[in-house]
Amino acid sequence: QVQVVESGGGVVQPGRSLTLSCATSGFGFSSSGIHWVRQVPGKGLEWVAGRSFDGYTKYYAPSVKGRFTISGDSSENTLYLQMNSLRPEDTAVYYCAKDNVLPGANSFDYWGQGTLVTVSS
Amino acid sequence: IQLTQSPSSLSASAGDRVTITCRASQGIRSFLAWYQQKPGKAPKLLIYGASTLQRGVPSRFSGSGSETDFSLTISSLQPEDFATYYCQQLHTYPFTFGPGTKVDIK
């Protein structure tokens, strides 16, 4: 069955870097769009970044563009989110979610449990 | 593309019919999904394509709308439906979510 598992969260000082991992199984990693969505505790959802179904195109929210980078390892079926120049406002639970591959079914059908990133001195 | 939701919160009783609306700042055809989120849990997909029920989601949930105006209706609220609901547009990057509607017990 489909599994999406995030890891790598923790406490980091402002200006430092952190890399999150999204380990996947049960679906075609190399042929699926996969995204990062974050949520400040008690607040709403914010789409952060995503990779197209073929892995070639990456997209970023304006709030993280130039600081965050998505990459993937198809041999490990794992997606990464490299986060540089972290700011206190990046503090959130980060979720990994996969595209629904049904034709016309644009949506995120499987989500991980999330990993908490805290940016604080 | 900005999404607004109304109401931001509502109180209802089990058995009530509940409707949540989502408005997009520009036309997004039917590229809209609805999610349910309970405290401490990841969001769960309910509806995609504005009106198609995700497999396994109870039929008391329904969605409608296109372009800029959408709605999510729960025909008879059940105890397990008390949660926060988000709409999301997947027409244009950056994909955006609405601010959420919290449904709690009256």
PDB file of C-alpha atoms in Angstrom:
ATOM      1  CA  GLN A   1       0.000   0.000   0.000  1.00  0.00           C
ATOM      2  CA  VAL A   2       1.023   3.620  -0.416  1.00  0.00           C
ATOM      3  CA  GLN A   3       3.235   5.010   2.330  1.00  0.00           C
ATOM      4  CA  VAL A   4       4.664   8.492   2.734  1.00  0.00           C
ATOM      5  CA  VAL A   5       6.957   9.086   5.712  1.00  0.00           C
ATOM      6  CA  GLU A   6       8.665  12.368   6.531  1.00  0.00           C
ATOM      7  CA  SER A   7      11.736  12.746   8.700  1.00  0.00           C
ATOM      8  CA  GLY A   8      14.477  15.229   9.452  1.00  0.00           C
ATOM      9  CA  GLY A   9      12.623  17.847  11.461  1.00  0.00           C
ATOM     10  CA  GLY A  10      14.084  19.422  14.565  1.00  0.00           C
ATOM     11  CA  VAL A  11      15.216  22.645  16.154  1.00  0.00           C
ATOM     12  CA  VAL A  12      17.528  24.841  14.097  1.00  0.00           C
ATOM     13  CA  GLN A  13      18.865  28.356  14.557  1.00  0.00           C
ATOM     14  CA  PRO A  14      17.824  31.186  12.246  1.00  0.00           C
ATOM     15  CA  GLY A  15      20.011  31.395   9.160  1.00  0.00           C
ATOM     16  CA  ARG A  16      20.983  27.743   9.318  1.00  0.00           C
ATOM     17  CA  SER A  17      20.002  24.874   7.022  1.00  0.00           C
ATOM     18  CA  LEU A  18      18.010  21.675   7.391  1.00  0.00           C
ATOM     19  CA  THR A  19      17.072  18.882   5.009  1.00  0.00           C
ATOM     20  CA  LEU A  20      13.798  17.017   5.258  1.00  0.00           C
ATOM     21  CA  SER A  21      13.244  13.565   3.744  1.00  0.00           C
ATOM     22  CA  CYS A  22      10.071  12.012   2.380  1.00  0.00           C
ATOM     23  CA  ALA A  23      10.414   8.246   2.025  1.00  0.00           C
ATOM     24  CA  THR A  24       7.777   6.699  -0.201  1.00  0.00           C
ATOM     25  CA  SER A  25       6.585   3.260  -1.223  1.00  0.00           C
ATOM     26  CA  GLY A  26       3.661   1.601  -2.927  1.00  0.00           C
ATOM     27  CA  PHE A  27       3.458   3.849  -6.000  1.00  0.00           C
ATOM     28  CA  GLY A  28       5.571   4.983  -8.931  1.00  0.00           C
ATOM     29  CA  PHE A  29       7.895   7.511  -7.343  1.00  0.00           C
ATOM     30  CA  SER A  30       9.474   8.483 -10.675  1.00  0.00           C
ATOM     31  CA  SER A  31       6.114   9.077 -12.348  1.00  0.00           C
ATOM     32  CA  SER A  32       4.263  10.941  -9.615  1.00  0.00           C
ATOM     33  CA  GLY A  33       4.094  14.538  -8.589  1.00  0.00           C
ATOM     34  CA  ILE A  34       5.052  15.002  -4.938  1.00  0.00           C
ATOM     35  CA  HIS A  35       4.705  18.111  -2.808  1.00  0.00           C
ATOM     36  CA  TRP A  36       5.614  19.702   0.495  1.00  0.00           C
ATOM     37  CA  VAL A  37       2.904  21.452   2.483  1.00  0.00           C
ATOM     38  CA  ARG A  38       3.478  23.137   5.829  1.00  0.00           C
ATOM     39  CA  GLN A  39       1.288  24.166   8.712  1.00  0.00           C
ATOM     40  CA  VAL A  40       2.137  26.494  11.545  1.00  0.00           C
ATOM     41  CA  PRO A  41       0.658  24.835  14.664  1.00  0.00           C
ATOM     42  CA  GLY A  42      -2.905  26.012  15.077  1.00  0.00           C
ATOM     43  CA  LYS A  43      -2.966  27.705  11.662  1.00  0.00           C
ATOM     44  CA  GLY A  44      -3.864  26.812   8.085  1.00  0.00           C
ATOM     45  CA  LEU A  45      -2.139  24.861   5.337  1.00  0.00           C
ATOM     46  CA  GLU A  46       0.468  26.409   3.048  1.00  0.00           C
ATOM     47  CA  TRP A  47       1.723  24.716  -0.111  1.00  0.00           C
ATOM     48  CA  VAL A  48       5.513  25.104  -0.091  1.00  0.00           C
ATOM     49  CA  ALA A  49       7.015  23.273  -3.062  1.00  0.00           C
ATOM     50  CA  GLY A  50       6.322  20.515  -5.515  1.00  0.00           C
ATOM     51  CA  ARG A  51       7.794  18.312  -8.192  1.00  0.00           C
ATOM     52  CA  SER A  52       6.021  17.498 -11.441  1.00  0.00           C
ATOM     53  CA  PHE A  53       5.016  13.924 -12.249  1.00  0.00           C
ATOM     54  CA  ASP A  54       8.098  13.406 -14.422  1.00  0.00           C
ATOM     55  CA  GLY A  55      10.435  14.914 -11.872  1.00  0.00           C
ATOM     56  CA  TYR A  56      11.818  17.539 -14.218  1.00  0.00           C
ATOM     57  CA  THR A  57       9.945  20.615 -13.095  1.00  0.00           C
ATOM     58  CA  LYS A  58      10.039  22.006  -9.605  1.00  0.00           C
ATOM     59  CA  TYR A  59       7.765  24.680  -8.250  1.00  0.00           C
ATOM     60  CA  TYR A  60       8.109  26.861  -5.160  1.00  0.00           C
ATOM     61  CA  ALA A  61       5.956  29.218  -3.137  1.00  0.00           C
ATOM     62  CA  PRO A  62       7.161  32.828  -3.252  1.00  0.00           C
ATOM     63  CA  SER A  63       7.845  32.665   0.492  1.00  0.00           C
ATOM     64  CA  VAL A  64      10.547  30.012   0.028  1.00  0.00           C
ATOM     65  CA  LYS A  65      11.778  30.504  -3.535  1.00  0.00           C
ATOM     66  CA  GLY A  66      15.541  30.892  -3.605  1.00  0.00           C
ATOM     67  CA  ARG A  67      15.919  29.345  -0.141  1.00  0.00           C
ATOM     68  CA  PHE A  68      14.324  25.891  -0.464  1.00  0.00           C
ATOM     69  CA  THR A  69      15.188  23.233  -3.035  1.00  0.00           C
ATOM     70  CA  ILE A  70      13.437  19.984  -3.907  1.00  0.00           C
ATOM     71  CA  SER A  71      15.420  16.994  -5.076  1.00  0.00           C
ATOM     72  CA  GLY A  72      14.699  13.316  -5.455  1.00  0.00           C
ATOM     73  CA  ASP A  73      16.487   9.993  -5.311  1.00  0.00           C
ATOM     74  CA  SER A  74      14.598   7.492  -7.433  1.00  0.00           C
ATOM     75  CA  SER A  75      16.810   4.625  -6.270  1.00  0.00           C
ATOM     76  CA  GLU A  76      15.564   5.256  -2.733  1.00  0.00           C
ATOM     77  CA  ASN A  77      12.070   6.506  -3.688  1.00  0.00           C
ATOM     78  CA  THR A  78      12.806   9.502  -1.500  1.00  0.00           C
ATOM     79  CA  LEU A  79      12.107  13.197  -1.971  1.00  0.00           C
ATOM     80  CA  TYR A  80      14.142  15.818  -0.146  1.00  0.00           C
ATOM     81  CA  LEU A  81      13.530  19.408   0.839  1.00  0.00           C
ATOM     82  CA  GLN A  82      16.733  21.335   1.372  1.00  0.00           C
ATOM     83  CA  MET A  83      15.926  24.407   3.450  1.00  0.00           C
ATOM     84  CA  ASN A  84      18.540  27.160   3.639  1.00  0.00           C
ATOM     85  CA  SER A  85      18.582  30.545   5.368  1.00  0.00           C
ATOM     86  CA  LEU A  86      15.832  29.439   7.706  1.00  0.00           C
ATOM     87  CA  ARG A  87      13.684  32.057   9.400  1.00  0.00           C
ATOM     88  CA  PRO A  88      11.499  31.883  12.505  1.00  0.00           C
ATOM     89  CA  GLU A  89       8.451  32.105  10.228  1.00  0.00           C
ATOM     90  CA  ASP A  90       9.472  28.784   8.643  1.00  0.00           C
ATOM     91  CA  THR A  91       8.547  27.087  11.918  1.00  0.00           C
ATOM     92  CA  ALA A  92       5.821  24.592  11.055  1.00  0.00           C
ATOM     93  CA  VAL A  93       4.869  20.972  10.619  1.00  0.00           C
ATOM     94  CA  TYR A  94       6.013  19.943   7.153  1.00  0.00           C
ATOM     95  CA  TYR A  95       3.925  17.365   5.297  1.00  0.00           C
ATOM     96  CA  CYS A  96       4.832  15.437   2.179  1.00  0.00           C
ATOM     97  CA  ALA A  97       1.933  14.579  -0.127  1.00  0.00           C
ATOM     98  CA  LYS A  98       1.599  12.808  -3.469  1.00  0.00           C
ATOM     99  CA  ASP A  99      -0.457  13.713  -6.488  1.00  0.00           C
ATOM    100  CA  ASN A 100      -3.562  11.731  -7.200  1.00  0.00           C
ATOM    101  CA  VAL A 101      -2.665  10.005 -10.467  1.00  0.00           C
ATOM    102  CA  LEU A 102      -6.204   9.408 -11.692  1.00  0.00           C
ATOM    103  CA  PRO A 103      -6.842  11.397 -14.911  1.00  0.00           C
ATOM    104  CA  GLY A 104      -8.265  14.784 -14.081  1.00  0.00           C
ATOM    105  CA  ALA A 105      -8.066  14.102 -10.360  1.00  0.00           C
ATOM    106  CA  ASN A 106      -5.778  16.985  -9.459  1.00  0.00           C
ATOM    107  CA  SER A 107      -5.424  16.641  -5.700  1.00  0.00           C
ATOM    108  CA  PHE A 108      -3.147  15.220  -3.032  1.00  0.00           C
ATOM    109  CA  ASP A 109      -4.402  11.749  -2.117  1.00  0.00           C
ATOM    110  CA  TYR A 110      -1.774  10.471   0.313  1.00  0.00           C
ATOM    111  CA  TRP A 111      -0.074  12.470   3.026  1.00  0.00           C
ATOM    112  CA  GLY A 112       2.615  11.673   5.541  1.00  0.00           C
ATOM    113  CA  GLN A 113       2.248  12.257   9.261  1.00  0.00           C
ATOM    114  CA  GLY A 114       4.382  15.401   9.174  1.00  0.00           C
ATOM    115  CA  THR A 115       7.672  16.453  10.737  1.00  0.00           C
ATOM    116  CA  LEU A 116       8.039  19.528  12.949  1.00  0.00           C
ATOM    117  CA  VAL A 117      10.643  22.155  12.135  1.00  0.00           C
ATOM    118  CA  THR A 118      11.325  24.793  14.771  1.00  0.00           C
ATOM    119  CA  VAL A 119      13.507  27.758  13.854  1.00  0.00           C
ATOM    120  CA  SER A 120      14.653  29.430  17.032  1.00  0.00           C
ATOM    121  CA  SER A 121      17.792  30.752  18.666  1.00  0.00           C
TER     122      SER A 121
ATOM    123  CA  ILE B   1      -4.762  32.679  -6.932  1.00  0.00           C
ATOM    124  CA  GLN B   2      -6.356  33.474  -3.587  1.00  0.00           C
ATOM    125  CA  LEU B   3      -9.053  31.360  -1.983  1.00  0.00           C
ATOM    126  CA  THR B   4     -11.499  32.564   0.612  1.00  0.00           C
ATOM    127  CA  GLN B   5     -13.761  30.319   2.658  1.00  0.00           C
ATOM    128  CA  SER B   6     -16.912  31.071   4.548  1.00  0.00           C
ATOM    129  CA  PRO B   7     -17.783  30.781   7.258  1.00  0.00           C
ATOM    130  CA  SER B   8     -14.444  30.612   9.076  1.00  0.00           C
ATOM    131  CA  SER B   9     -16.138  28.524  11.739  1.00  0.00           C
ATOM    132  CA  LEU B  10     -19.556  27.127  12.493  1.00  0.00           C
ATOM    133  CA  SER B  11     -21.276  25.266  15.268  1.00  0.00           C
ATOM    134  CA  ALA B  12     -23.681  22.516  14.315  1.00  0.00           C
ATOM    135  CA  SER B  13     -25.405  19.485  15.720  1.00  0.00           C
ATOM    136  CA  ALA B  14     -25.236  15.899  14.584  1.00  0.00           C
ATOM    137  CA  GLY B  15     -27.751  15.412  11.802  1.00  0.00           C
ATOM    138  CA  ASP B  16     -27.517  18.998  10.550  1.00  0.00           C
ATOM    139  CA  ARG B  17     -26.904  19.854   6.916  1.00  0.00           C
ATOM    140  CA  VAL B  18     -23.781  21.969   6.586  1.00  0.00           C
ATOM    141  CA  THR B  19     -22.488  23.923   3.613  1.00  0.00           C
ATOM    142  CA  ILE B  20     -19.070  25.557   3.325  1.00  0.00           C
ATOM    143  CA  THR B  21     -18.218  27.851   0.450  1.00  0.00           C
ATOM    144  CA  CYS B  22     -14.895  28.552  -1.249  1.00  0.00           C
ATOM    145  CA  ARG B  23     -14.314  31.424  -3.642  1.00  0.00           C
ATOM    146  CA  ALA B  24     -11.338  31.773  -5.966  1.00  0.00           C
ATOM    147  CA  SER B  25      -9.906  35.140  -6.994  1.00  0.00           C
ATOM    148  CA  GLN B  26      -9.949  34.026 -10.631  1.00  0.00           C
ATOM    149  CA  GLY B  27     -11.449  31.194 -12.622  1.00  0.00           C
ATOM    150  CA  ILE B  28      -9.953  27.775 -11.919  1.00  0.00           C
ATOM    151  CA  ARG B  29     -12.398  25.622 -13.907  1.00  0.00           C
ATOM    152  CA  SER B  30     -12.905  22.539 -11.715  1.00  0.00           C
ATOM    153  CA  PHE B  31      -9.378  22.278 -10.356  1.00  0.00           C
ATOM    154  CA  LEU B  32     -10.496  22.350  -6.756  1.00  0.00           C
ATOM    155  CA  ALA B  33     -10.107  19.810  -3.973  1.00  0.00           C
ATOM    156  CA  TRP B  34     -11.528  19.623  -0.455  1.00  0.00           C
ATOM    157  CA  TYR B  35      -9.723  18.181   2.568  1.00  0.00           C
ATOM    158  CA  GLN B  36     -10.733  17.351   6.112  1.00  0.00           C
ATOM    159  CA  GLN B  37      -8.234  17.728   8.936  1.00  0.00           C
ATOM    160  CA  LYS B  38      -8.573  16.622  12.536  1.00  0.00           C
ATOM    161  CA  PRO B  39      -6.276  17.895  15.312  1.00  0.00           C
ATOM    162  CA  GLY B  40      -2.808  16.364  15.183  1.00  0.00           C
ATOM    163  CA  LYS B  41      -3.530  14.541  11.932  1.00  0.00           C
ATOM    164  CA  ALA B  42      -2.630  15.029   8.295  1.00  0.00           C
ATOM    165  CA  PRO B  43      -5.305  16.351   5.939  1.00  0.00           C
ATOM    166  CA  LYS B  44      -7.512  13.772   4.263  1.00  0.00           C
ATOM    167  CA  LEU B  45      -8.721  14.149   0.681  1.00  0.00           C
ATOM    168  CA  LEU B  46     -12.514  14.248   0.409  1.00  0.00           C
ATOM    169  CA  ILE B  47     -13.306  15.605  -3.050  1.00  0.00           C
ATOM    170  CA  TYR B  48     -11.370  16.391  -6.217  1.00  0.00           C
ATOM    171  CA  GLY B  49     -12.350  17.953  -9.498  1.00  0.00           C
ATOM    172  CA  ALA B  50     -14.758  20.102  -7.451  1.00  0.00           C
ATOM    173  CA  SER B  51     -17.373  17.359  -7.257  1.00  0.00           C
ATOM    174  CA  THR B  52     -15.844  13.851  -7.426  1.00  0.00           C
ATOM    175  CA  LEU B  53     -15.872  11.932  -4.172  1.00  0.00           C
ATOM    176  CA  GLN B  54     -12.562  10.301  -3.283  1.00  0.00           C
ATOM    177  CA  ARG B  55     -12.832   6.536  -2.911  1.00  0.00           C
ATOM    178  CA  GLY B  56     -13.857   5.535   0.584  1.00  0.00           C
ATOM    179  CA  VAL B  57     -15.351   8.909   1.533  1.00  0.00           C
ATOM    180  CA  PRO B  58     -18.978   8.669   2.741  1.00  0.00           C
ATOM    181  CA  SER B  59     -21.651   9.803   0.315  1.00  0.00           C
ATOM    182  CA  ARG B  60     -22.971  12.407   2.781  1.00  0.00           C
ATOM    183  CA  PHE B  61     -20.120  14.587   1.499  1.00  0.00           C
ATOM    184  CA  SER B  62     -20.681  16.341  -1.816  1.00  0.00           C
ATOM    185  CA  GLY B  63     -19.042  19.146  -3.741  1.00  0.00           C
ATOM    186  CA  SER B  64     -20.192  21.492  -6.460  1.00  0.00           C
ATOM    187  CA  GLY B  65     -19.167  24.567  -8.382  1.00  0.00           C
ATOM    188  CA  SER B  66     -16.792  25.714 -11.086  1.00  0.00           C
ATOM    189  CA  GLU B  67     -14.614  28.667 -12.048  1.00  0.00           C
ATOM    190  CA  THR B  68     -14.754  30.898  -8.939  1.00  0.00           C
ATOM    191  CA  ASP B  69     -17.529  29.598  -6.682  1.00  0.00           C
ATOM    192  CA  PHE B  70     -17.510  26.223  -4.964  1.00  0.00           C
ATOM    193  CA  SER B  71     -19.209  24.538  -2.070  1.00  0.00           C
ATOM    194  CA  LEU B  72     -18.803  21.500   0.143  1.00  0.00           C
ATOM    195  CA  THR B  73     -21.956  20.073   1.698  1.00  0.00           C
ATOM    196  CA  ILE B  74     -22.313  17.507   4.444  1.00  0.00           C
ATOM    197  CA  SER B  75     -25.898  16.276   4.201  1.00  0.00           C
ATOM    198  CA  SER B  76     -26.209  14.902   7.734  1.00  0.00           C
ATOM    199  CA  LEU B  77     -23.369  15.763  10.070  1.00  0.00           C
ATOM    200  CA  GLN B  78     -21.925  12.813  11.972  1.00  0.00           C
ATOM    201  CA  PRO B  79     -19.845  12.992  15.176  1.00  0.00           C
ATOM    202  CA  GLU B  80     -16.692  12.063  13.245  1.00  0.00           C
ATOM    203  CA  ASP B  81     -17.185  15.027  10.874  1.00  0.00           C
ATOM    204  CA  PHE B  82     -16.252  17.645  13.460  1.00  0.00           C
ATOM    205  CA  ALA B  83     -13.000  18.902  11.987  1.00  0.00           C
ATOM    206  CA  THR B  84     -11.483  21.698   9.912  1.00  0.00           C
ATOM    207  CA  TYR B  85     -12.142  21.745   6.169  1.00  0.00           C
ATOM    208  CA  TYR B  86      -9.859  23.273   3.549  1.00  0.00           C
ATOM    209  CA  CYS B  87     -10.302  23.924  -0.144  1.00  0.00           C
ATOM    210  CA  GLN B  88      -7.286  23.901  -2.470  1.00  0.00           C
ATOM    211  CA  GLN B  89      -6.860  25.124  -6.027  1.00  0.00           C
ATOM    212  CA  LEU B  90      -4.663  23.075  -8.350  1.00  0.00           C
ATOM    213  CA  HIS B  91      -5.160  25.174 -11.474  1.00  0.00           C
ATOM    214  CA  THR B  92      -2.029  27.317 -11.221  1.00  0.00           C
ATOM    215  CA  TYR B  93       1.205  27.187  -9.281  1.00  0.00           C
ATOM    216  CA  PRO B  94       1.664  28.098  -6.520  1.00  0.00           C
ATOM    217  CA  PHE B  95      -1.146  25.840  -5.432  1.00  0.00           C
ATOM    218  CA  THR B  96      -3.028  27.544  -2.646  1.00  0.00           C
ATOM    219  CA  PHE B  97      -5.320  26.534   0.172  1.00  0.00           C
ATOM    220  CA  GLY B  98      -8.243  28.374   1.634  1.00  0.00           C
ATOM    221  CA  PRO B  99      -7.925  29.533   5.249  1.00  0.00           C
ATOM    222  CA  GLY B 100     -10.100  26.720   6.544  1.00  0.00           C
ATOM    223  CA  THR B 101     -13.526  26.301   8.110  1.00  0.00           C
ATOM    224  CA  LYS B 102     -13.720  24.780  11.568  1.00  0.00           C
ATOM    225  CA  VAL B 103     -16.857  22.754  12.240  1.00  0.00           C
ATOM    226  CA  ASP B 104     -17.502  22.140  15.901  1.00  0.00           C
ATOM    227  CA  ILE B 105     -20.244  20.831  18.091  1.00  0.00           C
ATOM    228  CA  LYS B 106     -23.067  23.159  19.050  1.00  0.00           C
TER     229      LYS B 106
END
